Coordinates of C-alpha atoms and ligand atoms in Angstrom, one line a residue:
X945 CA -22.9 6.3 -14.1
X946 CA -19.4 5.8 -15.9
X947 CA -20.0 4.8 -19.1
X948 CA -17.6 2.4 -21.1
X949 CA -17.0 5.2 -23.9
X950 CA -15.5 7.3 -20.8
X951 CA -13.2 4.3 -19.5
X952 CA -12.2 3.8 -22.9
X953 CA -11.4 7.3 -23.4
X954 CA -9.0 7.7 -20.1
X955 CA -7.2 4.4 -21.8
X956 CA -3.9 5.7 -23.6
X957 CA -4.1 4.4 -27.1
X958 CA -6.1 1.3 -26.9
X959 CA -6.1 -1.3 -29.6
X960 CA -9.3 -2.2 -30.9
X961 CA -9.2 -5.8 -29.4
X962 CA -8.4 -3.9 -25.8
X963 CA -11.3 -1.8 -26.4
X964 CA -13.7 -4.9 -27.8
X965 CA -12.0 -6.8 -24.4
X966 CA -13.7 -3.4 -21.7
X967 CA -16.9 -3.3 -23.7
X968 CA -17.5 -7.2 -23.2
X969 CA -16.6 -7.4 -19.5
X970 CA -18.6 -3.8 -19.2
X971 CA -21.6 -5.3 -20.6
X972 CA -21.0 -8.5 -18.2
X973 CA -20.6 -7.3 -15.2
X974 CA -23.6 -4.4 -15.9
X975 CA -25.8 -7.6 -16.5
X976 CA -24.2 -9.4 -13.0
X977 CA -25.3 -6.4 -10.6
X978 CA -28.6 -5.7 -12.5
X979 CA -30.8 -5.3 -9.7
X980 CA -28.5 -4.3 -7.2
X981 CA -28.5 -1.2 -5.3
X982 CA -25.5 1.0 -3.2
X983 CA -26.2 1.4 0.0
X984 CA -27.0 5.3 -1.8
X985 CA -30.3 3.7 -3.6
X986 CA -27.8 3.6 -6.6
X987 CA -27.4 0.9 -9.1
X988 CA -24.7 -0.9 -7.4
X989 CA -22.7 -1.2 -11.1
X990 CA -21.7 2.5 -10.7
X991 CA -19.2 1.3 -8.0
X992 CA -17.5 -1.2 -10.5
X993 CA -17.6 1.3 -13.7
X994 CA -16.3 3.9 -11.1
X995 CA -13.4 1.6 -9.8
X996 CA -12.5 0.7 -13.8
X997 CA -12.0 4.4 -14.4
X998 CA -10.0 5.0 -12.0
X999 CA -7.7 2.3 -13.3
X1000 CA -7.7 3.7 -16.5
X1001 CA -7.0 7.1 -15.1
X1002 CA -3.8 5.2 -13.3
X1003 CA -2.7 3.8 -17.1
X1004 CA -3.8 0.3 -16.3
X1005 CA -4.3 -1.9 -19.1
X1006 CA -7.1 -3.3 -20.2
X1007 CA -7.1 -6.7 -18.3
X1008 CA -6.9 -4.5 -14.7
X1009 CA -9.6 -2.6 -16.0
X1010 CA -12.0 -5.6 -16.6
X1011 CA -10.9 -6.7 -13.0
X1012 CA -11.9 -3.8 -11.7
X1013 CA -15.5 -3.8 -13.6
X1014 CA -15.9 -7.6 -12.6
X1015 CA -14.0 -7.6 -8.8
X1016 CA -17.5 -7.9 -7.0
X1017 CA -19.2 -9.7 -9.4
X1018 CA -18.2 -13.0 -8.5
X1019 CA -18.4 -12.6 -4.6
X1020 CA -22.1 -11.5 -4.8
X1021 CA -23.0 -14.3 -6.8
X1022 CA -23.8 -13.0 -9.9
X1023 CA -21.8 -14.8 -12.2
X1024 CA -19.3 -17.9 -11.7
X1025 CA -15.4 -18.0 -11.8
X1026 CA -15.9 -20.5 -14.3
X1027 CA -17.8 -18.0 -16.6
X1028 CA -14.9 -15.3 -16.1
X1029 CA -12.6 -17.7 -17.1
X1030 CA -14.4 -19.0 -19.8
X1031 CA -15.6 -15.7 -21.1
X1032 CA -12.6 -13.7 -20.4
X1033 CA -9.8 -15.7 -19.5
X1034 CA -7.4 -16.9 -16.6
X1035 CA -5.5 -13.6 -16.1
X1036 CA -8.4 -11.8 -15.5
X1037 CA -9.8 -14.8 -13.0
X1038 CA -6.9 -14.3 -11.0
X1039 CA -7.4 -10.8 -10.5
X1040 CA -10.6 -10.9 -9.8
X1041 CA -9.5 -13.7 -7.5
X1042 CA -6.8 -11.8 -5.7
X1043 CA -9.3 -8.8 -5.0
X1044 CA -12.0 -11.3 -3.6
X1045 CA -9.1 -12.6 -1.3
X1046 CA -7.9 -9.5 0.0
X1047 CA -11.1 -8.6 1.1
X1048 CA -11.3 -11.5 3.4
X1049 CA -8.7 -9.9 5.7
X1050 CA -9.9 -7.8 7.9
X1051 CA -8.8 -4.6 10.5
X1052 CA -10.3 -4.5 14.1
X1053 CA -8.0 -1.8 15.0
X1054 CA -5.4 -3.6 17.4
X1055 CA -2.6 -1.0 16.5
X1056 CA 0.5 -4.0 16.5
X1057 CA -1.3 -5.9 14.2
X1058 CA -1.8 -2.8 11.0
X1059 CA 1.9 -3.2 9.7
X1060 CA 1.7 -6.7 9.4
X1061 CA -1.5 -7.2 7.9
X1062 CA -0.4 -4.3 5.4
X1063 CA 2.4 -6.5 4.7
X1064 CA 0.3 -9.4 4.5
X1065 CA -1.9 -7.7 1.9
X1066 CA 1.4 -7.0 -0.1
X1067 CA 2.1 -10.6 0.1
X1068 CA -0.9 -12.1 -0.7
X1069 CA -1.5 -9.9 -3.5
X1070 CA 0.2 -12.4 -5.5
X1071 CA 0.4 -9.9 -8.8
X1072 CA 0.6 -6.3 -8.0
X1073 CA -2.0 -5.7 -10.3
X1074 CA -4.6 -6.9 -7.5
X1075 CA -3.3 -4.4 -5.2
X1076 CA -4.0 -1.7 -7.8
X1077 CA -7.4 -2.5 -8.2
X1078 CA -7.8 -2.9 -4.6
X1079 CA -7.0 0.6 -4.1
X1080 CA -9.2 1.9 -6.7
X1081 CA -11.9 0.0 -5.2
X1082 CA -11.1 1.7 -1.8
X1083 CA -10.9 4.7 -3.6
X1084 CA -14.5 4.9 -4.8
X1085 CA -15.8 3.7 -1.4
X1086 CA -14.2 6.3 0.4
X1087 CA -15.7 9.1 -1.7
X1088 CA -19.2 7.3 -1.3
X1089 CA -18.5 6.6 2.8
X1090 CA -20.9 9.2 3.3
X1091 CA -23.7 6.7 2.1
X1092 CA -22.3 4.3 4.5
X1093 CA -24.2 3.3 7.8
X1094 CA -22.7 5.7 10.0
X1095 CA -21.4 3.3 13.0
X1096 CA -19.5 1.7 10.1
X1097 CA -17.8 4.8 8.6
X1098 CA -14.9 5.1 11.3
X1099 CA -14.1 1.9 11.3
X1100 CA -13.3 2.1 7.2
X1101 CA -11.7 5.6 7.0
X1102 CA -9.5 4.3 9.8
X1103 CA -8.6 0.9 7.9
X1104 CA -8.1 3.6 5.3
X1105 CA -5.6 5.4 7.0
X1106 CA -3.3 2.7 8.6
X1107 CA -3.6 0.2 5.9
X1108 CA -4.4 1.4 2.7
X1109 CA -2.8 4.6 1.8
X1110 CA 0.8 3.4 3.7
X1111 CA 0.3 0.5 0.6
X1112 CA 0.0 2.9 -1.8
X1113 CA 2.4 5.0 -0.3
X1114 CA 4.6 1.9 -0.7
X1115 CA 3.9 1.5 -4.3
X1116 CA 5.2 4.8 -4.7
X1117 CA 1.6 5.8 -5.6
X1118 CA 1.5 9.0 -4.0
X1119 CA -1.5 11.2 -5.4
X1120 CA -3.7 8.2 -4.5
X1121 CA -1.9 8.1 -1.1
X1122 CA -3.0 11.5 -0.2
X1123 CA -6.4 11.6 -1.9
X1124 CA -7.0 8.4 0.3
X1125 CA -5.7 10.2 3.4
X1126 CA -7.8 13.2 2.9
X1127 CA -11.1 11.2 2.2
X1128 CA -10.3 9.0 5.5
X1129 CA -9.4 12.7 7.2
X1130 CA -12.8 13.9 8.7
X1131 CA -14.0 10.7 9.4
X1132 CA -11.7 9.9 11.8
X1133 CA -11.3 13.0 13.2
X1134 CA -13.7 15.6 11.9
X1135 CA -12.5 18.8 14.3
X1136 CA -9.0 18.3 13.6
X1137 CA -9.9 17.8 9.8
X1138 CA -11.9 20.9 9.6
X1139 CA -9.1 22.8 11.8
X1140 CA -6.8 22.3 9.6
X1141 CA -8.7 23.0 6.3
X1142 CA -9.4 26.2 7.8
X1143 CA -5.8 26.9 8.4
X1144 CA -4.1 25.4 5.0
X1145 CA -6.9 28.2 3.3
X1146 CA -5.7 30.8 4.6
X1147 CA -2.1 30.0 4.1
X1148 CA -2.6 29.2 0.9
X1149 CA -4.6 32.3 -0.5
X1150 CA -1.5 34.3 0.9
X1151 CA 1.2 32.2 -0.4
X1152 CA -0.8 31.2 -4.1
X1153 CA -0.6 35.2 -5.3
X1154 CA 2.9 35.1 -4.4
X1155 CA 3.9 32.1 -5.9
X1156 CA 2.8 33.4 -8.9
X1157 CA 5.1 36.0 -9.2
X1158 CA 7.7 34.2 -7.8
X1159 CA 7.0 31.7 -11.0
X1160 CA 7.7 35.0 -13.2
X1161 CA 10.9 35.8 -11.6
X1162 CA 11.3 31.9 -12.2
X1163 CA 10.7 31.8 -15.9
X1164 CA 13.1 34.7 -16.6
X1165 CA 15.9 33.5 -14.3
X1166 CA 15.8 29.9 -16.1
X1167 CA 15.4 31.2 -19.8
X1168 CA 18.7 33.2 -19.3
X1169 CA 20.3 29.7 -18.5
X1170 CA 18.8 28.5 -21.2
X1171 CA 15.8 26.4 -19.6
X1172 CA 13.5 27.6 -21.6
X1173 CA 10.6 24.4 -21.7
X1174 CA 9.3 24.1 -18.1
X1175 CA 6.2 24.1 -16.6
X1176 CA 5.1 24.9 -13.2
X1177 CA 2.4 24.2 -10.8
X1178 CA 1.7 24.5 -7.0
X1179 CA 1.4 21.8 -5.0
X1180 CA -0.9 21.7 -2.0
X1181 CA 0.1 19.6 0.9
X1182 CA -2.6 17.2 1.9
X1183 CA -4.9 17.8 4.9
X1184 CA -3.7 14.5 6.5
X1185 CA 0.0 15.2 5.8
X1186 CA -0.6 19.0 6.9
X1187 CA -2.3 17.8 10.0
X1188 CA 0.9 14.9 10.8
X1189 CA 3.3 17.9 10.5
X1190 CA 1.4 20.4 12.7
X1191 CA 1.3 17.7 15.6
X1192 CA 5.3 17.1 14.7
X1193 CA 6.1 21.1 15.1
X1194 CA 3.6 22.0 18.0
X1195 CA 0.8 23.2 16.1
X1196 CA 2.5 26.3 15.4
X1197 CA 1.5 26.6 11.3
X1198 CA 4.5 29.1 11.0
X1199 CA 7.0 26.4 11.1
X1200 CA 5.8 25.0 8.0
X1201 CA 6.9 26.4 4.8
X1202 CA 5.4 23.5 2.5
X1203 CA 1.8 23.9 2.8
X1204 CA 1.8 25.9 -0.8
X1205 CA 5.1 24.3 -2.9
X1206 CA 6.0 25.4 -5.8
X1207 CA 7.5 22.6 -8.0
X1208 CA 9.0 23.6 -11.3
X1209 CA 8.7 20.5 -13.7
X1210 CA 11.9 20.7 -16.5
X1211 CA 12.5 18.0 -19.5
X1212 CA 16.0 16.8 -18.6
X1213 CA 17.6 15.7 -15.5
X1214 CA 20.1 18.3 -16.1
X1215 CA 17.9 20.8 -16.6
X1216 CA 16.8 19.8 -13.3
X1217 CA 20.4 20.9 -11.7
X1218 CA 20.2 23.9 -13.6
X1219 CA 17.2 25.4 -12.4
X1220 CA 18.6 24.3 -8.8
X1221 CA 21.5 26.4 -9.3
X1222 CA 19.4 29.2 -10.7
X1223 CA 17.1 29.5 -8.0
X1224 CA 19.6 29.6 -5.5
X1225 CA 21.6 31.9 -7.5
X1226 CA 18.8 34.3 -7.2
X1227 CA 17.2 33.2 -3.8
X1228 CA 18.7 33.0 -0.6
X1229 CA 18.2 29.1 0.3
X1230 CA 17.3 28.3 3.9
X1231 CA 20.9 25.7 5.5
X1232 CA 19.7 22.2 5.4
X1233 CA 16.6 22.3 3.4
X1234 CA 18.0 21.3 0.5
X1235 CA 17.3 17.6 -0.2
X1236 CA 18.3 16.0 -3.3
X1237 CA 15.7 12.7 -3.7
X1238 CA 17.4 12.2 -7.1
X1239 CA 20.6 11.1 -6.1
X1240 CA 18.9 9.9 -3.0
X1241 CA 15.5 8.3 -4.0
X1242 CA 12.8 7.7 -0.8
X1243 CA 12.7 3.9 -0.1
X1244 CA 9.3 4.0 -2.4
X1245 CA 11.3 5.3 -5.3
X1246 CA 9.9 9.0 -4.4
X1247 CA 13.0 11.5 -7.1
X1248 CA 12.7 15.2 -6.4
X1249 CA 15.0 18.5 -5.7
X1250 CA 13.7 19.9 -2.7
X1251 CA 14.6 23.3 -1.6
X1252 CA 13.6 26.0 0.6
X1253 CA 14.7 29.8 -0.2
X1254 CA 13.4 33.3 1.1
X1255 CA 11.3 35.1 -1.5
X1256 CA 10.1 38.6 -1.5
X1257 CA 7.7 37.4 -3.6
X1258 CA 5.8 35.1 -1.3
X1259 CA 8.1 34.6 2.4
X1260 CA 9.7 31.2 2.6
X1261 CA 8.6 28.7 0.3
X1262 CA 9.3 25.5 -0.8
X1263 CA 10.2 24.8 -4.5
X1264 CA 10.4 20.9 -5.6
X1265 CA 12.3 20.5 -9.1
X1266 CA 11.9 17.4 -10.9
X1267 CA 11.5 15.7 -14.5
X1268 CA 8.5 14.6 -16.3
X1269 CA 8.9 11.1 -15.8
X1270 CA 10.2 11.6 -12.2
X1271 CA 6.6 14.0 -11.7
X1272 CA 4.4 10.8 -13.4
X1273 CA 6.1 8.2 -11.2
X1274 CA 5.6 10.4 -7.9
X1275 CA 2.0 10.4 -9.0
X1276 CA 1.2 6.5 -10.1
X1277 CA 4.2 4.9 -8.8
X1278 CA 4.3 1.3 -9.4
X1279 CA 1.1 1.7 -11.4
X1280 CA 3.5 3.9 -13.8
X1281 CA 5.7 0.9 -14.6
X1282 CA 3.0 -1.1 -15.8
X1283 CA 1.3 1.3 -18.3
X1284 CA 1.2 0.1 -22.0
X1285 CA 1.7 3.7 -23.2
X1286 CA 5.5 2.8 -21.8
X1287 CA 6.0 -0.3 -21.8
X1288 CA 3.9 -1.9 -24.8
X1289 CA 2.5 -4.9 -23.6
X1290 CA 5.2 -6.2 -22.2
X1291 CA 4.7 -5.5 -18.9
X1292 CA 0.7 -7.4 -18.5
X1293 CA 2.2 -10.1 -20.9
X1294 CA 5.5 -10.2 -18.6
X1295 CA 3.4 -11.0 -15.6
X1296 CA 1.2 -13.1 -17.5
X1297 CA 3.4 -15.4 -19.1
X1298 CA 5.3 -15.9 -15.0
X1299 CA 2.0 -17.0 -14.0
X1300 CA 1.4 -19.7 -16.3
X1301 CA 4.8 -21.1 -15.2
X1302 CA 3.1 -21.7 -11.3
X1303 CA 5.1 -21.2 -8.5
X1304 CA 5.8 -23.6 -5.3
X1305 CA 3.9 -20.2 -3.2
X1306 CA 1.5 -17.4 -4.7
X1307 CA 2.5 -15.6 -2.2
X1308 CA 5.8 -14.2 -3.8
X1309 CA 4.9 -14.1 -7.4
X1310 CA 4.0 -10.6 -8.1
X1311 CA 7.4 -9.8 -7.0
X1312 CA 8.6 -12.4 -8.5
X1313 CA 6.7 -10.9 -12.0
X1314 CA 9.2 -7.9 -11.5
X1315 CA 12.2 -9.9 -11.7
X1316 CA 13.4 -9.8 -14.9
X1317 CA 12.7 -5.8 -15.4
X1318 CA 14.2 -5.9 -11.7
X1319 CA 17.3 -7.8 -13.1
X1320 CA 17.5 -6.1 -16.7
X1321 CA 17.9 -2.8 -14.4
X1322 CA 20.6 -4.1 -12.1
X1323 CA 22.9 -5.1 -15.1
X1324 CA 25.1 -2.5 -16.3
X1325 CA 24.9 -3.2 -19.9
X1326 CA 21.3 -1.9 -19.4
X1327 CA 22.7 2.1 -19.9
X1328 CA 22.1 4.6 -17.3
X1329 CA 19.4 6.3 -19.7
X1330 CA 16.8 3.3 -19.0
X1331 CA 14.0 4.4 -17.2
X1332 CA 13.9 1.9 -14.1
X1333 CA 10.5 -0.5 -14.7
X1334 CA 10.9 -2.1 -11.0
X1335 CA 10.6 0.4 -8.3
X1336 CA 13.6 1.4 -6.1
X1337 CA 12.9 0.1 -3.2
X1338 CA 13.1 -3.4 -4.9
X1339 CA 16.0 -2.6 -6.9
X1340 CA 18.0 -2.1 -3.6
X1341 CA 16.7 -5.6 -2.4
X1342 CA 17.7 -6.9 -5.6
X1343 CA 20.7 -5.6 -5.3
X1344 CA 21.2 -7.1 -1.7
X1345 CA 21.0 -10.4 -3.8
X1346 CA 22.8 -9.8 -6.5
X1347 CA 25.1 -12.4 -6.4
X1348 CA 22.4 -14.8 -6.2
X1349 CA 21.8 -16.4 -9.8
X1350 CA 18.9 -18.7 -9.3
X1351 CA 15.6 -16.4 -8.8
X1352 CA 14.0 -19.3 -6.5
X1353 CA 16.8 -18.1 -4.2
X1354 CA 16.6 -15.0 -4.6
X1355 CA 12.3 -14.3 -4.1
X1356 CA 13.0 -16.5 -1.2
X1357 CA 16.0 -13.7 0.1
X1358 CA 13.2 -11.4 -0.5
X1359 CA 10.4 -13.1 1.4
X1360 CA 12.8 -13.3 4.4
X1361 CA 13.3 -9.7 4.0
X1362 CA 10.1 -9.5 4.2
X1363 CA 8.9 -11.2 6.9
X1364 CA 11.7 -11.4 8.8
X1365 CA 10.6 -14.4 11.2
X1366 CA 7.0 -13.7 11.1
X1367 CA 4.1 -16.0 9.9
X1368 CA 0.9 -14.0 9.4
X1369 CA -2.1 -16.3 10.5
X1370 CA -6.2 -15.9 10.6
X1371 CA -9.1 -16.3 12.9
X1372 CA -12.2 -18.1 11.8
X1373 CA -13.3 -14.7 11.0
X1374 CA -10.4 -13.2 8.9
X1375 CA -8.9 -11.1 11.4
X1376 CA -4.8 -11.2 10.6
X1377 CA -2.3 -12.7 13.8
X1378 CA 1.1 -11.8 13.6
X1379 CA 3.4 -14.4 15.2
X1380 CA 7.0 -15.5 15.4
X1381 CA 7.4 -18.3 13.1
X1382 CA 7.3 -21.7 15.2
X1383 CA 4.4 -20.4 16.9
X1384 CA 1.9 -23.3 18.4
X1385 CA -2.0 -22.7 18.6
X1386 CA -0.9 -22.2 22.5
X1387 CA 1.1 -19.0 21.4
X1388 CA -2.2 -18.1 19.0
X1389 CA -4.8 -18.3 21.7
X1390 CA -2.9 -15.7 23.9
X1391 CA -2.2 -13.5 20.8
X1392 CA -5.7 -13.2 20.8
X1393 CA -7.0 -12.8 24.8
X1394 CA -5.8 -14.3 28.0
X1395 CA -8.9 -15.9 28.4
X1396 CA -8.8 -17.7 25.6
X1397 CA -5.2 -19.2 26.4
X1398 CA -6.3 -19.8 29.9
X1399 CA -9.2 -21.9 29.0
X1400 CA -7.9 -23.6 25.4
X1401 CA -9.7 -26.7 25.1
X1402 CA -8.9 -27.6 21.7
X1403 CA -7.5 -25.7 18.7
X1404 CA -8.0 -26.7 15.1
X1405 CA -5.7 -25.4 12.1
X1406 CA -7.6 -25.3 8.9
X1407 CA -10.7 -26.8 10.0
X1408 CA -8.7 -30.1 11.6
X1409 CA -8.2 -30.8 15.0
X1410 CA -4.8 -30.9 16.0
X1411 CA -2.3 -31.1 18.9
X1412 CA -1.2 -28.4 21.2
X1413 CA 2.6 -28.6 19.8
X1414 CA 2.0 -28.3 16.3
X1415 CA 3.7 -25.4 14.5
X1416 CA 1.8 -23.2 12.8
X1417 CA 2.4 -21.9 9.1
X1418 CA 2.2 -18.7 7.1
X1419 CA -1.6 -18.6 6.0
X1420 CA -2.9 -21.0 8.5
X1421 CA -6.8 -20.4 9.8
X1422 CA -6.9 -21.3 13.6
X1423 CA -9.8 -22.0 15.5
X1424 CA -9.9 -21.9 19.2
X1425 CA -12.4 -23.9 21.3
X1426 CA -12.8 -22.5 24.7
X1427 CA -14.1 -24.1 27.9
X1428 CA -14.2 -22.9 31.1
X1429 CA -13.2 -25.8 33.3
X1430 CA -9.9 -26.0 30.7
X1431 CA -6.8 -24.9 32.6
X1432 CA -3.3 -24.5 31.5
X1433 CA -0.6 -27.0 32.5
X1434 CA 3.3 -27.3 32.8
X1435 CA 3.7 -29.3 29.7
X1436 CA 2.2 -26.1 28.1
X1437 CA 5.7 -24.5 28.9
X1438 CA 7.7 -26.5 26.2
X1439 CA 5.3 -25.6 23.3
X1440 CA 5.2 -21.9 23.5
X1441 CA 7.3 -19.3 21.4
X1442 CA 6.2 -16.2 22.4
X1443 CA 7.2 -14.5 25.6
X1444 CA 3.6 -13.5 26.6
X1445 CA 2.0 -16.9 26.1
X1446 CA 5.1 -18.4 28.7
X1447 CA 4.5 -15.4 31.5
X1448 CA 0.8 -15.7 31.5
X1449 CA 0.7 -20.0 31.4
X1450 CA 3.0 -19.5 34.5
X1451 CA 1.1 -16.7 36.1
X1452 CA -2.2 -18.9 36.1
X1453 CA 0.1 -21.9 37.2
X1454 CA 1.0 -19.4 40.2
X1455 CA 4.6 -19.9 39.4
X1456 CA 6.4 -17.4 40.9
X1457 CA 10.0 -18.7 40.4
X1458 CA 12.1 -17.2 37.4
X1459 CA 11.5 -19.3 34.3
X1460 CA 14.6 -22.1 34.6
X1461 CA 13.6 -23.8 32.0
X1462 CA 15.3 -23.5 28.5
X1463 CA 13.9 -21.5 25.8
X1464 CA 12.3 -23.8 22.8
X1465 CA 14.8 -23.4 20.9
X1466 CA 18.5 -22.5 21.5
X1467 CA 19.3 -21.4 18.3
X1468 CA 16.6 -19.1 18.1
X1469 CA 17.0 -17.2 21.1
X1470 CA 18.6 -14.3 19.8
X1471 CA 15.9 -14.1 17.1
X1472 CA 13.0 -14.0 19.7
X1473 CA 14.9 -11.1 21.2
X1474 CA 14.4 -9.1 19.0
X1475 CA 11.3 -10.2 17.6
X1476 CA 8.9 -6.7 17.6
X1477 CA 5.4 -7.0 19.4
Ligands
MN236 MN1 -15.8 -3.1 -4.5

């Protein structure tokens, strides 16, 4: 069991009110599982403690690290909103809040459907913050899958895999990324995962002895250029990512010259270009490997040098060059911007204080909490020297708006962005719909099964009944009553948006003629065309 003297101990410099804030909400949410057991035979609190640890591993402050000791507590009925609220305030309520939410949306699998529900879940996670301890919380449960029913353990690691580590991928987060990936690994495929921990061993014992030499040559090359503080380390590529790239280059493991990395970590960004130049000065790179993510961040905000050279040392390996703070955000990505250590409070209180102004949608607001880091670091007057507190990929959207004043105009820019066109909607159950917007519960029926379009009865959207015409909206819960002796009819023609709902109403109407009729909606025609299914 994680005890609060080890949460408190991964915090970076707690104040003694934080640390007053973890023990109280420790001792609460000990108290709200008491009596509950992991599917293990475990008290079920170690899963909480774990998930708070993990946040404070990540830098979170304390607030995300209560939310992560108190995220089941209120779904399994052990203690009321109103208490959290009441005993620890409304931040941490909508948190916990956001985390409970999240975990109504489920995965069945339907391949189309995992990039929009990941989106979804980035929408809906109305403060990043909740996506954060969502992924600490999937974090622990994938390293205790193995106490899982085992007819349910696929099912997870694959929900893992399509949904959960692209997120933190997204966030820029990516040693959880890959930890999450390898966890998922032999679940899903347990040959292929043990094939290729077989292989990356082997590789690596070869190439590890070498790189260490290499790192020798390394240090004596750099100090006669006058980088003298650096450190080194090798990086391992992941079994997932290993795995991805064997299937890319025919499973033939002496195409890939990253498995065993060697990254050279210097102080300044210069320093960085320096050792570059030094390497290459003294190894032979391979043409075209050289990739400069510092000039060129990944979309997720991802900065490294990468190059390839031919070693006597160790054959051809990569080496990956890169600063300090570059190294820490490649790690914790978005989590990195909202540490305290950095940032003071700001940050937490940042997001805090956008709350409590409300918004028209939830849905936008935890982008919307980066906005004024995300504006501070598209003005000029800013300095170059600023370390970036909203991560790139936003900063190019921002950018994209730029000329936008007002921000309600600009999160809405953003949420087209977005969405472009889509509403996300639910079944009774939870299982996320992706639609064009304009959709009818005549379009929703066939999203789901033929059937169930061929026989709609009735449809109800948020628990009323309503008429076969209505447009549905982002967030809407749609129920489908079925009946056998219910068939589709013309009329049905005029209320459909999606191109599969119109061909299969006609094929059961045993219309055989090309569609004459005109499309919904003129003005949208293009947009439909290029809709993605
Ligand atoms: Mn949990």
């Amino acid at each position: 069991m994680v005890t609060v003297k080890e949460i408190i101990g991964e915090m970076p410099s707690p104040s003694a009110e934080d640390i007053a804030y973890v023990e109280k909400t420790y001792a609460c949410a000990e108290k709200a599982h008491e009596g509950q057991t992991r599917y293990s035979g475990e008290p079920y609190f170690i899963h909480p403690a774990a998930t708070a640890k993990i946040l404070a591993e990540y830098g979170m402050g304390a607030v995300t690290i209560a939310a992560g000791l108190l995220h089941d507590a209120v779904e399994d009925g052990c203690i009321t909103r109103e208490a959290i609220e009441e005993q620890f305030g409304k931040e941490l309520l909508f948190i916990v809040d956001g985390v409970t939410k999240l975990g109504k949306h489920r995965y069945r699998g339907i391949e189309r459907h995992a990039e929009s529900l990941r989106r979804l879940l980035v929408a809906t996670a109305s403060d990043v913050r909740v996506l954060i301890v969502k992924l600490a919380d999937r974090y622990h449960n994938m390293e205790t899958l193995e106490h899982v029913p085992e007819h349910k353990r696929e099912r997870i690691a694959l929900e893992t895999l399509e949904i959960f580590a692209p997120i933190a991928d997204r966030l820029g987060m990516g040693k959880m990324k890959s930890e999450l990936e390898d966890l998922a690994f032999p679940y899903v495929d347990p040959d292929a995962a043990h094939h290729t921990a077989e292989l990356r061993n082997l590789v690596t014992k070869e190439t590890e002895t070498g790189l260490v030499k290499v790192h020798k040559v390394l240090q004596r090359e750099l100090s006669k250029k006058g980088v003298l503080s650096f450190r080194t380390d090798i990086r391992i590529k992941g079994l997932w990512s290993l795995h991805q790239k064997l299937k890319r280059k025919g499973d033939d493991i002496s195409r890939i010259h990253d498995i065993a990395a060697l990254r050279i970590i210097v102080p300044t960004l210069e320093e960085g270009y320096i050792t570059l130049g030094a390497v290459h000065a003294h190894y032979k790179p391979i043409p075209g490997e050289l990739k400069d993510y510092i000039s060129f961040p990944k979309p997720n905000g991802y900065q490294s040098l990468h190059t390839t050279v031919v070693t006597p040392e160790a054959g051809i390996v990569e080496i990956q060059i890169r600063t300090e703070e570059m190294h820490r955000r490649a790690q914790f990505g978005i989590a990195s911007h909202m540490t305290y250590k950095q940032l003071g409070k700001n940050v937490e209180k940042l997001a805090h204080d956008v709350q409590k102004s409300r918004f028209s949608s939830l849905s936008s607001s935890w982008v919307r909490s980066l906005i004024p880091s995300l504006m501070h670091v598209t003005k000029p007057a800013d300095g170059p020297d600023k370390p970036t507190k909203a991560p790139p990929w936003l900063v190019e959207l921002a950018d994209a708006y730029a000329e936008v004043s007002g921000s309600e105009e600009f999160v809405e820019g953003l949420k087209e962005d977005f969405f472009s066109h889509r509403i996300f909607l639910f079944t009774p159950k939870g299982d996320a719909i992706d639609l064009p917007s304009a959709s009818t519960p005549i379009d929703f029926a066939y999203a789901i099964h033929t059937d169930l379009g061929n026989h709609l009865l009735r449809a109800k959207v948020n628990g009323k009944m309503v008429s076969f015409d209505t447009e549905l909206s982002n967030g809407d819960v749609v129920e489908i009553i079925r009946r056998d002796s219910a068939n589709p009819s013309a009329k049905w023609l005029d209320h459909v948006k999606t191109s599969l709902a119109r061909k299969q109403i006609r094929l059961a109407l045993g219309m055989t003629e090309p569609d004459k009729r005109p499309p919904r909606r003129r003005k949208k025609l293009s947009r439909r065309k290029s809709a993605k299914h």
